[in-house]
Each structure stands twice: as C-alpha cells, then as structure tokens.
Amino acid sequence: MTGLSLDHQKCTGCELCSLACSTRFEPRGFNRRMSAIRLRVVGIMDADVPVTCMQCEDAPCAAACPEGAFYWVPSTGALAIDAEKCTQCGNCIPACPYGTIYLHQDRPVPIKCDLCDGNPLCVSYCVPGAITLSPVATWPEQLRTDYFQVLKATGGSGK
Amino acid sequence: MSDGYAGKILTVNLTSGTSRSVETSAELKSHFLGGCGFGAKLLYDTVPAKADPLGPENAVVLTTGPVTGTLLPSSAMTAATTKSPLTGTFFRSVMGGVFGSELKQAGFDALLITGASSAPVYLLIDDGTVEVKPADTLWGADTFATQLRLKEHLGSAEFQVAAIGPAGEKLVRYAAIISGTRALGRGGLGAVLGAKKLKAIAVRGSQTVAVNNPAAVIANGRSLMEKLAANPQSAKAFPTYGSTASPASYSAAGLFGTRNWQTEVFEGAEAISAEANAKLGKHVRTRACSSCVIRSSHIWRAGEGPYAGLYNEGPEYETLWSLGAMCGNSSFDAVLAAERLCDEYGIDTISAGVCIGFGMECFEKGLITARETGGVDLRYGNADAVVRMIHQIGRREGFGDWLAEGTREMARRIGGASADFAMHAKGLEFAGHSARAIKSMAVGYATSNRGGSHQDTRPAPERSGKFGTGFDGKAKLAKECQDMTTIGDASVFCRRLTECGYGSFLNHEIAETLSLVTGQTYTVESLREISERIYAMEKLFNAREGFRREADTLPKRFLTEPIPEGPRQGSVIPPEELTRMLDEYYELRGWDKATSLPTRQTLNRLGLGLYAPAAA
C-alpha cells in the first residue's frame, strides 16, 4: 500500500502543493480550497504541516460510505471515490481521522487525494522535498510520531 | 470572466458600518493593471485633498492583482495604499504571506476601507459575506495574539487575519499591519487603521482564481521556477539564509549606513550577519510565503543570555541594518528581540531603528539629555536601550512618544542642527541602501512618491557595477527601475521574484506572463505606459497635497558630508549633481522641471487629462 510521506520539518509552507493539486479539480485556474493537500500552520510560525489522505488500509471514510463508492485503484494503490456511486451525503468527511476529505460547492464529488495516477503533482512541485511518494508505514518512527502530534495540535486528528 | 481578476471591489464604510461591492471595470483593469495601480486610482478618487491621514476621510486600500492566488511563484501578495501619517504623501506598501490570495478567493480585487468607527471593530469577510464586528476584547492585544484569537473565535484556521497591534492603536506614525509574520510595514498603515478603530481584517475565500489560459500559465510558472533554480541568488543564497547574510558584504563594500549614516562601514557587520550566527546554532528553519520557491524567510533563535528562548521569523537585511548598524548595535540577539517586539506591537523596523539611531546621535551630541530619554543612556551600541525603546515606541511611553513621530518631527522638536542629519526623504526614513555610494538611489529616494523608499528605485543594478559609480545615466536608471517595480507592485509580484526571475527592468517575459493570465496583449511598451500612468497618479496625489520640486531632495548629510572611510570614501551627492539628475529625471518622465509635476501633454498621453487641473 502506497501513499504520500509528509516531512513537516522540511516544509516551508509555500502551498505550491495545494495550488498544483487544485488544477486537477479546477480546469479554470487555481483554488487552494479545491485541493486534496493543504497546509496547516501551528501558531504564527511554529510549524508548517502539509496534510493529505494517508490512504488508510482500514479506511474509516470508506466504511462510512453507505453507497460503497470507495474503491482501491490497483495501479497506484490509492483509495478513490467513484463519482457515479457518490450521492454527496458527506458521511466520509467527518469520518476521516485527519480531516483530509473536503467538499466544495462547485464540485460534485468530495475532494480526496488519489495519488494522481501514480505521479503526484504535489511531489513534483515540492521544491524543499517535504513530500515524497512512500507509504506511511515506511516513515521514520520519529517523523511519524512528531507528525501526528502536530496534526493533532492543528485540530486535524478528528477523534 | 477568466482574466485573473476576482471581478469585484469591496468598499466598507466604518462610520456607518456598511459595505457595498461594485464590479471591477474593464477600464480600471486595462489602465491600472491591479495592485498598487488600483490602489493609486481608488485612493486619489476617494480621499479629498488635505485630508487628515488619521481622520475618517483617509482611506486604506488593500489590493490584489491579476496574478495573486495563482500557481505562479511568489504571487500571493497584498498591496496597500493610503495617505501616510508619517509623510503626508501618497503611500504604497506590499506584503507577502497569503492574505492577498485569501482576499482574491473571497472575490475581491480591492478592499477600500473608509470612515472611522467610534468603538473597536474588526472586519469579517467570509466569501461574499461582509460584516463589521465588535473588537473590544481584542483591543490592546499584540498582532500575533490577535490573529490566533480571531481564528479560534471564528472556528477556522482557514481565515487569514491582518491585524494592528498596540502601536497602531497608539497611532505610532510608522505602525504596521501584520498578517502571519508578514508586514505591510512602512508608512504608518497601522496607524491609519488604528485611527479608524479597525483592529483586524479576517478573510476567507473559496472561489477560484480563473485565468485566461490555465495550461499556458502553468507552463509559464514552470519555466519561471526553472529560471529561479538557475539563478544563484534565488536557488542558493536566499534559501540558505535569506538577506540575513547581507550586512557583512554591504559593510565590506563600504555602503552600509552606520550610526545614522555618520559612516558606512560597521565594525559589527559580521557579528549581526547570518554566517556567524548560524555557526552558533541560531538558525532554526526556512519558510516561504504562499506560492514561493525562493523561500528567503528564516526563523532564528537567540543564544544564551538575556534573550535566550526568544525566536522570530527574521531579522532580514533591512532590520539588521536599522536596529543593528544604525544604532551601532552589534548584538544579533538584541536585534532579534527588538524585531520580535516590532512584529508584536506592529511597528516598521526600518523607521524604528532609524529613529532610535537618530535619537542616539542627538543624545551623543548633547541636543537631548537623560531628561528627554527618561534616564536611558541612549548611546550607540547600547543594545538594551534599543530593545527598551521598542517597548516605549509601541506604548508611546517616555522618549518613545517622540520616537513614534518619526525623524522629521523629532528634528522639529529637538531643533538645533538636528534637521541636517534627520535621515529621511519627505518624512520617510531611508532604508539600508546608500544614497551617497549608489547614485541612482539618490535620485530614486528623492523622487519616490512615498519618500525614502528602497522599493521604487532599486540598488541592485548599480551595485552590480554595470552602470559605473558616477552620476551620468543614473536618472534614467532610477526611472527604469521604477517602471519595473511599479508593474511588480501592480501585478502583484514579490520584488525578489521579479528581480531573480525577470530582472530589474521591464521585459517581454513579464509582459508574456501578464498576457497569459489576463488575456490582454501586453508588451514592454504598453506596460511602460501603465507604469508611468500609475506613477503619475501617485504624483498627482502628492501634487494635490502641495508637494512640489522642493520636496524632492535629500538631507544635508548626504549632500555635504562625504563617506568618511572605507572603499567608498569620499562619495557624496553635491547639490548641483542632484539638481542635474532631477532635471534629467523629470524630462524622462515628461514632468515639468520647475514644479516637478506632470505636464498637461504627459497627462493627456497617459489618459489622465481629466486630472490636469490638479497639477496646474
């Protein structure tokens, strides 16, 4: 199972990941609120934390979907949403423990990271190298512990 | 419309607590581009002549430009204009961060704030919803606490907050507006908001920044990023330590204003520069504004000693220069502490440091004594006094109440010969770029519509050595720099992006970017015309206030006291050379040499004929 590795210690908070990601959902231009990866800042300057879907094996979002619209894409290992099946009930959004599924008024389907067909745009725009394509299980232990701690501090740990 | 613009201009009247929005007209877009261009036009049309900068008639215009909020690098900027309480002139200031993107995504190209509230308020803009809300409980809070408390109160960190601190509330004439760690720093915008009792603006937006040719803009952004990666400044120097590395090289080159420009070599330059402090483990991490790959912002922490535990984003070159060299202060940690306080109180670090440095010279020369300074030994090198004075400025306590007025007013109060070495143009304290060594800066400072600003004419071209050290051709150089910086502030692009990605002068590359975003066909010529129009509009604002050629000058120190030592020893700007450069400059702009005002013919050429009577 693959996913994105997020090193908040390398992140500068530039949001180019968000801006680039939004071009996959918005053909007309750029929109940080129409993006599957977003920046959370701790305090005024204490940490810049990029957050996106962890592609959980036992995904709570998929479990919360009454339509069974979530499916695994074999080629990328990403958990995706089938637009045909999605009824926009919104159950998946609070179900995500990291708060990384989003609704936008101009989109028919919730916005969630699907790893861009295996070659994520955010990775290619991340100049400081904070985002890499590798599963959460392979993160260095310390990074993982720290990361989820800051995630919690920014109010994104759900329950 | 997919032309890069949000499409609406929001006007808020704080006297009545009402707001309305109008469409951004096609004419405004094509004539003034955006950002500071919109700001110049809206300010002129809104603020009556001779308005009190701290009265309800003054306005603050926060603007975005066509590139704001796009994927183009370093494009998440906010430009602000107002009538400055420090200078009495037109003023523009620009900041990074992400506030501009948020305002644009909320649907606004410009936010025009007029009137004044009787009680503290904050402005809430949540997409199209606009409300003026009470801020009694925030009044008195520092800028960082205000931002965090408002976000918490609003229940979402998605809101971007621009706030004033105690200094803005106390009408410090160079109080800043702070958002995140970024500042609309110069010219007293914070005091104007303070006078309006507007503590903060919280904005959140979810709308798309639609551009004319998205695929081409993405490709253009990519090629800009490649250029930045190939430029040693943007690829190596700025990401490593930002401009914090610069004091040492400026001083070594002999153009590092020290102790109120009594010299331009500072013995403490190495001690306050990045290298020495990074070696001591004080560099914490690197940050960037939204959409920026240059990442020139750095967090530093203090070492052992009185400031242990303290950290801040910065200080960068200008602050190290003003709170360091200008005050003869070679303690990096004291500069860091003073800067953090400036950010929290909401104070421009450049003016603050220059005012303190000026006070120190007056103190050492006996023009003021411990009686005026409240017992503080205000001598050069007294690092603790620098930090203490920031508190006093922010609260307008003791001598800080004088310092809070700026060097021009301080000199008026102190009297004697102090005006000869009050280092400002039109009331705005100079930044850390030598007018004596860099001749284009001399004419640039003298002609800037906002006073002693280093953001109109830029020091880099002449410093590169390509234009020599003499006076010839410097008026043209100054003007051509201004052509580019004005378009940069209208677009709105970060200065570091334009300089590292496009260069110091208007060129086809920036015209192409703007064309792809807007769908208009821009050329170097058409951009120059827009730039000249914006600059003339600013000049007309000053003309209406009564500023004429006499105001375009430099303090006596730069005109009569040569740099006493170092590689640039002997450099000075003799009055006759300044006169000659100014004559040349006005001619290049099509401005009248006697008055310095745009001629009727020039105004007609720029489509500003309607404004001709104001310049008569």
Tab-separated table of N, CA and C in Angstrom, chain B residues 271-332:
chain	number	residue	atom	x	y	z
B	271	ALA	N	29.180	40.302	12.945
B	271	ALA	CA	28.522	39.755	14.141
B	271	ALA	C	27.002	39.672	13.980
B	272	ILE	N	26.418	40.568	13.177
B	272	ILE	CA	24.967	40.523	13.012
B	272	ILE	C	24.558	39.759	11.747
B	273	SER	N	25.521	39.259	10.984
B	273	SER	CA	25.182	38.536	9.755
B	273	SER	C	24.899	37.058	10.016
B	274	ALA	N	24.319	36.426	9.019
B	274	ALA	CA	23.844	35.046	9.160
B	274	ALA	C	24.940	34.044	9.497
B	275	GLU	N	26.045	34.119	8.752
B	275	GLU	CA	27.095	33.098	8.903
B	275	GLU	C	27.491	32.892	10.356
B	276	ALA	N	27.873	33.998	10.991
B	276	ALA	CA	28.380	33.920	12.364
B	276	ALA	C	27.320	33.335	13.304
B	277	ASN	N	26.074	33.701	13.071
B	277	ASN	CA	25.017	33.255	13.982
B	277	ASN	C	24.545	31.841	13.681
B	278	ALA	N	24.633	31.448	12.421
B	278	ALA	CA	24.309	30.058	12.077
B	278	ALA	C	25.323	29.121	12.731
B	279	LYS	N	26.570	29.566	12.763
B	279	LYS	CA	27.620	28.765	13.406
B	279	LYS	C	27.318	28.530	14.878
B	280	LEU	N	26.608	29.486	15.465
B	280	LEU	CA	26.253	29.360	16.880
B	280	LEU	C	24.939	28.601	17.067
B	281	GLY	N	24.448	28.021	15.974
B	281	GLY	CA	23.252	27.189	16.074
B	281	GLY	C	21.962	27.973	16.198
B	282	LYS	N	21.946	29.212	15.730
B	282	LYS	CA	20.740	30.027	15.912
B	282	LYS	C	19.736	29.915	14.764
B	283	HIS	N	20.151	29.314	13.653
B	283	HIS	CA	19.211	29.169	12.537
B	283	HIS	C	18.284	28.000	12.826
B	284	VAL	N	16.979	28.243	12.775
B	284	VAL	CA	16.015	27.207	13.139
B	284	VAL	C	15.460	26.505	11.896
B	285	ARG	N	14.831	27.253	11.019
B	285	ARG	CA	14.315	26.632	9.801
B	285	ARG	C	13.960	27.680	8.757
B	286	THR	N	13.586	27.179	7.587
B	286	THR	CA	13.353	28.026	6.419
B	286	THR	C	11.871	28.069	6.096
B	287	ARG	N	11.380	29.245	5.781
B	287	ARG	CA	9.954	29.364	5.421
B	287	ARG	C	9.789	30.122	4.109
B	288	ALA	N	8.582	30.038	3.582
B	288	ALA	CA	8.263	30.743	2.343
B	288	ALA	C	6.865	31.324	2.449
B	289	CYS	N	6.597	32.359	1.687
B	289	CYS	CA	5.234	32.845	1.539
B	289	CYS	C	4.498	31.872	0.609
B	290	SER	N	3.191	32.011	0.533
B	290	SER	CA	2.413	31.147	-0.338
B	290	SER	C	2.898	31.281	-1.781
B	291	SER	N	3.027	30.175	-2.446
B	291	SER	CA	3.417	30.042	-3.855
B	291	SER	C	4.887	30.365	-4.135
B	292	CYS	N	5.686	30.485	-3.102
B	292	CYS	CA	7.078	30.908	-3.297
B	292	CYS	C	8.072	29.758	-3.217
B	293	VAL	N	8.966	29.688	-4.201
B	293	VAL	CA	10.044	28.695	-4.160
B	293	VAL	C	11.369	29.326	-3.723
B	294	ILE	N	11.413	30.650	-3.629
B	294	ILE	CA	12.674	31.315	-3.247
B	294	ILE	C	12.948	31.105	-1.757
B	295	ARG	N	11.886	30.984	-0.969
B	295	ARG	CA	11.957	30.676	0.468
B	295	ARG	C	13.073	31.415	1.188
B	296	SER	N	12.996	32.729	1.169
B	296	SER	CA	14.068	33.544	1.756
B	296	SER	C	13.799	33.922	3.204
B	297	SER	N	12.733	33.375	3.789
B	297	SER	CA	12.400	33.726	5.160
B	297	SER	C	12.936	32.652	6.101
B	298	HIS	N	13.527	33.084	7.182
B	298	HIS	CA	14.168	32.125	8.085
B	298	HIS	C	13.822	32.419	9.531
B	299	ILE	N	13.646	31.340	10.287
B	299	ILE	CA	13.395	31.523	11.711
B	299	ILE	C	14.726	31.398	12.457
B	300	TRP	N	14.969	32.381	13.305
B	300	TRP	CA	16.203	32.418	14.098
B	300	TRP	C	15.839	32.425	15.570
B	301	ARG	N	16.725	31.826	16.376
B	301	ARG	CA	16.517	31.903	17.823
B	301	ARG	C	17.736	32.533	18.480
B	302	ALA	N	17.495	33.143	19.627
B	302	ALA	CA	18.587	33.788	20.354
B	302	ALA	C	19.451	32.746	21.043
B	303	GLY	N	20.705	33.100	21.272
B	303	GLY	CA	21.609	32.219	22.005
B	303	GLY	C	21.483	32.454	23.504
B	304	GLU	N	22.457	31.952	24.250
B	304	GLU	CA	22.468	32.166	25.700
B	304	GLU	C	22.476	33.662	25.994
B	305	GLY	N	21.960	34.018	27.152
B	305	GLY	CA	21.993	35.434	27.520
B	305	GLY	C	20.607	35.965	27.792
B	306	PRO	N	20.484	37.296	27.788
B	306	PRO	CA	19.217	37.908	28.209
B	306	PRO	C	18.021	37.539	27.323
B	307	TYR	N	18.284	37.100	26.084
B	307	TYR	CA	17.164	36.824	25.176
B	307	TYR	C	16.988	35.336	24.900
B	308	ALA	N	17.639	34.495	25.676
B	308	ALA	CA	17.560	33.044	25.477
B	308	ALA	C	16.105	32.595	25.429
B	309	GLY	N	15.805	31.708	24.480
B	309	GLY	CA	14.439	31.191	24.356
B	309	GLY	C	13.613	31.968	23.358
B	310	LEU	N	14.080	33.158	23.022
B	310	LEU	CA	13.316	34.002	22.107
B	310	LEU	C	13.600	33.623	20.652
B	311	TYR	N	12.588	33.629	19.809
B	311	TYR	CA	12.784	33.328	18.388
B	311	TYR	C	11.847	34.187	17.558
B	312	ASN	N	12.162	34.300	16.283
B	312	ASN	CA	11.284	35.054	15.385
B	312	ASN	C	11.623	34.722	13.942
B	313	GLU	N	10.656	34.962	13.056
B	313	GLU	CA	10.937	34.851	11.620
B	313	GLU	C	11.629	36.142	11.222
B	314	GLY	N	12.865	36.048	10.771
B	314	GLY	CA	13.703	37.218	10.548
B	314	GLY	C	14.783	37.222	11.612
B	315	PRO	N	15.565	38.254	11.772
B	315	PRO	CA	15.554	39.502	11.011
B	315	PRO	C	16.239	39.352	9.661
B	316	GLU	N	15.751	40.141	8.712
B	316	GLU	CA	16.380	40.183	7.405
B	316	GLU	C	17.273	41.429	7.315
B	317	TYR	N	17.808	41.621	6.130
B	317	TYR	CA	18.819	42.668	5.955
B	317	TYR	C	18.421	44.026	6.520
B	318	GLU	N	17.244	44.537	6.103
B	318	GLU	CA	16.890	45.910	6.489
B	318	GLU	C	16.823	46.080	8.002
B	319	THR	N	16.307	45.048	8.677
B	319	THR	CA	16.146	45.135	10.124
B	319	THR	C	17.497	45.038	10.829
B	320	LEU	N	18.372	44.171	10.319
B	320	LEU	CA	19.722	44.083	10.886
B	320	LEU	C	20.442	45.407	10.718
B	321	TRP	N	20.152	46.040	9.592
B	321	TRP	CA	20.770	47.335	9.330
B	321	TRP	C	20.210	48.415	10.272
B	322	SER	N	18.873	48.487	10.365
B	322	SER	CA	18.267	49.600	11.110
B	322	SER	C	18.424	49.446	12.623
B	323	LEU	N	18.064	48.267	13.139
B	323	LEU	CA	18.137	48.066	14.589
B	323	LEU	C	19.539	47.646	15.017
B	324	GLY	N	20.383	47.304	14.020
B	324	GLY	CA	21.779	46.976	14.282
B	324	GLY	C	22.668	48.176	13.984
B	325	ALA	N	23.136	48.240	12.728
B	325	ALA	CA	24.140	49.247	12.366
B	325	ALA	C	23.725	50.682	12.675
B	326	MET	N	22.483	51.041	12.387
B	326	MET	CA	22.070	52.431	12.618
B	326	MET	C	22.167	52.801	14.082
B	327	CYS	N	22.034	51.794	14.949
B	327	CYS	CA	22.104	52.041	16.390
B	327	CYS	C	23.465	51.639	16.946
B	328	GLY	N	24.411	51.320	16.052
B	328	GLY	CA	25.729	50.877	16.495
B	328	GLY	C	25.655	49.604	17.318
B	329	ASN	N	24.596	48.835	17.094
B	329	ASN	CA	24.319	47.652	17.904
B	329	ASN	C	24.799	46.392	17.190
B	330	SER	N	25.784	45.727	17.748
B	330	SER	CA	26.302	44.531	17.085
B	330	SER	C	25.816	43.242	17.746
B	331	SER	N	24.755	43.345	18.532
B	331	SER	CA	24.178	42.136	19.127
B	331	SER	C	23.044	41.609	18.253
B	332	PHE	N	23.305	40.492	17.586
B	332	PHE	CA	22.274	39.866	16.750
B	332	PHE	C	21.042	39.531	17.593
